Short mmCIF file of C-alpha atoms in Angstrom, two decimals:
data_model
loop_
_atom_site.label_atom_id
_atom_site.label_comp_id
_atom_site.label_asym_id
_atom_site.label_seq_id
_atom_site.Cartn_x
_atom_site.Cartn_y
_atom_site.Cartn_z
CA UNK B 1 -18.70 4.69 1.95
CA UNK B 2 -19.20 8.36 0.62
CA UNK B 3 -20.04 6.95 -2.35
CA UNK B 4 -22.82 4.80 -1.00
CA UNK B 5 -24.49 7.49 0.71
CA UNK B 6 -24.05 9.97 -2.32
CA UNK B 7 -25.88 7.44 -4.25
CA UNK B 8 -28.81 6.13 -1.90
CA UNK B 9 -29.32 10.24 -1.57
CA UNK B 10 -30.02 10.68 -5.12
CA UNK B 11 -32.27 7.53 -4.83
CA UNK B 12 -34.37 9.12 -1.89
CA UNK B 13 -34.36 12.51 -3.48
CA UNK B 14 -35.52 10.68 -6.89
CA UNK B 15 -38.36 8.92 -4.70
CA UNK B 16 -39.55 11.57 -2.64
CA UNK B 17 -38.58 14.70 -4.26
CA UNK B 18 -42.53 15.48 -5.22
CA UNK B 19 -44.10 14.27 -2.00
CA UNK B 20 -46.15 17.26 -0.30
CA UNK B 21 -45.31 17.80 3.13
CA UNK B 22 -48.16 16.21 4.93
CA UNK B 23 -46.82 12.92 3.44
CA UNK B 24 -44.08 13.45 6.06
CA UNK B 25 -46.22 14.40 9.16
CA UNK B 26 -47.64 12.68 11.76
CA UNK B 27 -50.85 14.39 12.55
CA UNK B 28 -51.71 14.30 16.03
CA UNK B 29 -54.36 16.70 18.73
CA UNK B 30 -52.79 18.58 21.48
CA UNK B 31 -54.66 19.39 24.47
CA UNK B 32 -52.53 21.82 26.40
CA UNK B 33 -54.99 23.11 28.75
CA UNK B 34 -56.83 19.62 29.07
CA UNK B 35 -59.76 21.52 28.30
CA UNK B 36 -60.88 19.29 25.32
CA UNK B 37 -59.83 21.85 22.76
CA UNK B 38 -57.32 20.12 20.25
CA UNK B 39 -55.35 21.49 17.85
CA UNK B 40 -53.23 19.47 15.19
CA UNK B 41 -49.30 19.60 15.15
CA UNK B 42 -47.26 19.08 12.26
CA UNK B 43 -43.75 17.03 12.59
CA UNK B 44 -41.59 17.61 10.24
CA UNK B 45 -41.51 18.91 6.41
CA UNK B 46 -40.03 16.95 3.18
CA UNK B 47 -36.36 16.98 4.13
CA UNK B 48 -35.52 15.12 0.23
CA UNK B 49 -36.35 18.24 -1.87
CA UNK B 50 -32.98 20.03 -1.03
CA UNK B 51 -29.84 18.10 -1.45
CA UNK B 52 -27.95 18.94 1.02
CA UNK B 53 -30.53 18.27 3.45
CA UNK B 54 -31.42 14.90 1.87
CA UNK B 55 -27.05 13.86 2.30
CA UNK B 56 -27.81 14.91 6.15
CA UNK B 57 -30.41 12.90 6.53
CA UNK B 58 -28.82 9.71 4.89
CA UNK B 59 -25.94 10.56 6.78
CA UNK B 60 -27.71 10.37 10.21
CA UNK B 61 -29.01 7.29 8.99
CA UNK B 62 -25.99 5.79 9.33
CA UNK B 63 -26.09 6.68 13.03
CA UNK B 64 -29.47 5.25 13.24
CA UNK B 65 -31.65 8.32 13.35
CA UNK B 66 -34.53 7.32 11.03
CA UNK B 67 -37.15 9.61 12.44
CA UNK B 68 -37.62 11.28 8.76
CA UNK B 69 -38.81 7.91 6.93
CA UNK B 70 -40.56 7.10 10.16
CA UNK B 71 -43.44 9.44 10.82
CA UNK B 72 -46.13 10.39 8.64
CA UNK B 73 -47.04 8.19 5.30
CA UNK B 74 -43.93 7.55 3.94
CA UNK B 75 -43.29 5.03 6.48
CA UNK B 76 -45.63 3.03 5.17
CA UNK B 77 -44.65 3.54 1.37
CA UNK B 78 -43.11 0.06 0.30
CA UNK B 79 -40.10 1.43 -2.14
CA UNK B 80 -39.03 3.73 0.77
CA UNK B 81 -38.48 0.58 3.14
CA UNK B 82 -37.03 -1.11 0.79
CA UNK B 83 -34.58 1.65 0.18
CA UNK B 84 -34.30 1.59 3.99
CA UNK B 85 -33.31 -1.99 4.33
CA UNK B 86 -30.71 -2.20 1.58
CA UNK B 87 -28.94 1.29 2.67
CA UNK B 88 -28.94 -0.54 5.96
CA UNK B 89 -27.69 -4.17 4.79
CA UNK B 90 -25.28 -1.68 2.56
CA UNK B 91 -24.01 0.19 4.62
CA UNK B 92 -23.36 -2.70 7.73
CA UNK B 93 -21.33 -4.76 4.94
CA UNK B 94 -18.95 -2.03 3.90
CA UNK B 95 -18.61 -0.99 7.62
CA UNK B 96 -17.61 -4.80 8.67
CA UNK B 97 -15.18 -5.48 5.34
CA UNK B 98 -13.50 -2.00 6.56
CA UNK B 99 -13.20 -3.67 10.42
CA UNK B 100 -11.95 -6.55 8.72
CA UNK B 101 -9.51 -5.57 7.09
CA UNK B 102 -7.71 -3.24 9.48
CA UNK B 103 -7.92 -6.26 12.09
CA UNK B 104 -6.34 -8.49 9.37
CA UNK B 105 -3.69 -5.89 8.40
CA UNK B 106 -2.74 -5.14 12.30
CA UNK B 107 -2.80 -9.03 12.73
CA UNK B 108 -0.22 -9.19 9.43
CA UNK B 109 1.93 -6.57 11.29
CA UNK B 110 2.15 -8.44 14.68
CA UNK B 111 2.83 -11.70 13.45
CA UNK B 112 6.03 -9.73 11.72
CA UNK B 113 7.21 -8.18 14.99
CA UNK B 114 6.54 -11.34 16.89
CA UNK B 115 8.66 -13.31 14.83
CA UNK B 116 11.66 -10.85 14.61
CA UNK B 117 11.15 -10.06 18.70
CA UNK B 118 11.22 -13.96 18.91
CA UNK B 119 14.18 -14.40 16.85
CA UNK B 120 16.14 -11.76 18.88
CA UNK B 121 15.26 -12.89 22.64
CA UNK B 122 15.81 -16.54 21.07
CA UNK B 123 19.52 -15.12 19.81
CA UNK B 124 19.59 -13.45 22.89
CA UNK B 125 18.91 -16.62 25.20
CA UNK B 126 21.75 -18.50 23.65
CA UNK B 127 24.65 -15.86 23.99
CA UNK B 128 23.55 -15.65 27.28
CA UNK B 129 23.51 -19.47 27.99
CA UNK B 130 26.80 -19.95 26.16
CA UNK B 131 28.83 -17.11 28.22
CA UNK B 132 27.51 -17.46 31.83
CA UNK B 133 26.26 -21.17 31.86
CA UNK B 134 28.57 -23.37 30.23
CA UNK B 135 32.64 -23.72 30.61
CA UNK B 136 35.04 -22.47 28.97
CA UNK B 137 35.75 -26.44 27.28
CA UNK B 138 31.74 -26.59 26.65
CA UNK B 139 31.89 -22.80 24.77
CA UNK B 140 35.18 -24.66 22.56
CA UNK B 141 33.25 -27.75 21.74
CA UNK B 142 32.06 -27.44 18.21
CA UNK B 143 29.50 -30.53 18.78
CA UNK B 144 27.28 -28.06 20.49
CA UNK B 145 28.91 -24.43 19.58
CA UNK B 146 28.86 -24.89 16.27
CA UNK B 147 30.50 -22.36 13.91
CA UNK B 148 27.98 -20.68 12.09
CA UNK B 149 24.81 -20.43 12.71
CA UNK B 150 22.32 -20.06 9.73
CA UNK B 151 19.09 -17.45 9.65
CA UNK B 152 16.54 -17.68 6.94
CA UNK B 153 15.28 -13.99 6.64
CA UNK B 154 12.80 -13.03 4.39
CA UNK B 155 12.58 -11.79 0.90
CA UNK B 156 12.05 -7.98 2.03
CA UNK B 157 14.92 -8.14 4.76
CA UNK B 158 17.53 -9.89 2.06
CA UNK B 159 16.62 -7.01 -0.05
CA UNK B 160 16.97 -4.15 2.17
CA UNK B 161 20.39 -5.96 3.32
CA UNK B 162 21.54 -6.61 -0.22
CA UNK B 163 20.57 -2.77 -1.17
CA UNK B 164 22.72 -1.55 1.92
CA UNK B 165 25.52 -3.86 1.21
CA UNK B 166 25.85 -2.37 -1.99
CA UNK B 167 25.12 0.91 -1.33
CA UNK B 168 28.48 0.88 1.55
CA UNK B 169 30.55 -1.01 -0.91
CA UNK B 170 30.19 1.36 -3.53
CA UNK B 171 30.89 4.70 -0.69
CA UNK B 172 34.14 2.33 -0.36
CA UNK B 173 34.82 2.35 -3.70
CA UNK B 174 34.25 5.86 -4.10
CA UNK B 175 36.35 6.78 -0.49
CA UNK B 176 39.33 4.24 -2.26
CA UNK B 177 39.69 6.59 -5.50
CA UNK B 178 39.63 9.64 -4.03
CA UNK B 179 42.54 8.34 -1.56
CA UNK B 180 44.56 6.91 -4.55
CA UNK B 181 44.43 10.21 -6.69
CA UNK B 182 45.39 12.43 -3.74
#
């Protein structure tokens, strides 16, 4: 996103780097004593001849303030609108892929939790219906009870339980030799 507005800077700094001021200013009479005596205000000054200015203002575009491009005659300059739009289009696209894809990656991790907080109140459900609701001749029957039960995990928990596996077999290993030399 930095990126984006580094760039469109340069282009608005390459547009209207040699603009005079007045191309920026709304010209307007002020009558502060309503006595018919008016004297012009200026509005603002060329903020795209200083850099940092110009990343300010493209940064407060992205906030919506466009009152630099607004007044005066660069409002009505065609490249400058153009500019406008596509910093705007821009600038809404890489803001809703971003949305996207933290809701899609907080989705992803859910779904994972659900199903192992399923699994485990499912696991949970049965122990609990086995010991308190059924007899002790309904817990021996193999018919219902049978004697293993099987769990598909996936790839990254057969992994992890593979690594640990091995890692305690070989501390066993290692506890075994030093008990056999002493």
């Amino acid at each position: 996103m930095l990126m984006v507005v580094i760039a469109f800077t340069h282009s608005f700094i390459y547009l209207l780097q040699d603009q005079e001021d007045g191309f920026f200013q709304d010209s307007f009479a002020v009558d502060p004593d309503g006595l018919g005596l008016a004297a012009n205000a200026d509005s603002a000054s060329n903020p795209f001849v200083n850099v940092f200015r110009a990343f300010s203002v493209l940064w407060f575009f992205l906030f919506g303030v466009w009152d630099p491009i607004v007044e005066g005659d660069v409002g009505d300059d065609t490249m400058t609108i153009i500019l406008s739009i596509l910093f705007s289009f821009i600038t809404v696209v890489i803001f809703l892929n971003i949305v996207i894809a933290i809701m899609s990656n907080t989705v992803e991790k859910m779904t994972e939790e659900g199903n192992s907080v399923w699994l485990s109140h499912f696991a949970a459900v049965l122990s609990e219906i086995e010991m308190l609701w059924c007899f002790e001749s309904q817990r021996h029957n193999r018919k219902n009870n049978p004697n293993f039960i099987y769990y598909f995990g996936s790839k990254k928990d057969i992994v992890r339980q593979s690594a640990l596996m091995e890692q305690e077999t070989e501390e066993l290993l290692i506890e075994m030799e030093k008990k056999r030399n002493k």
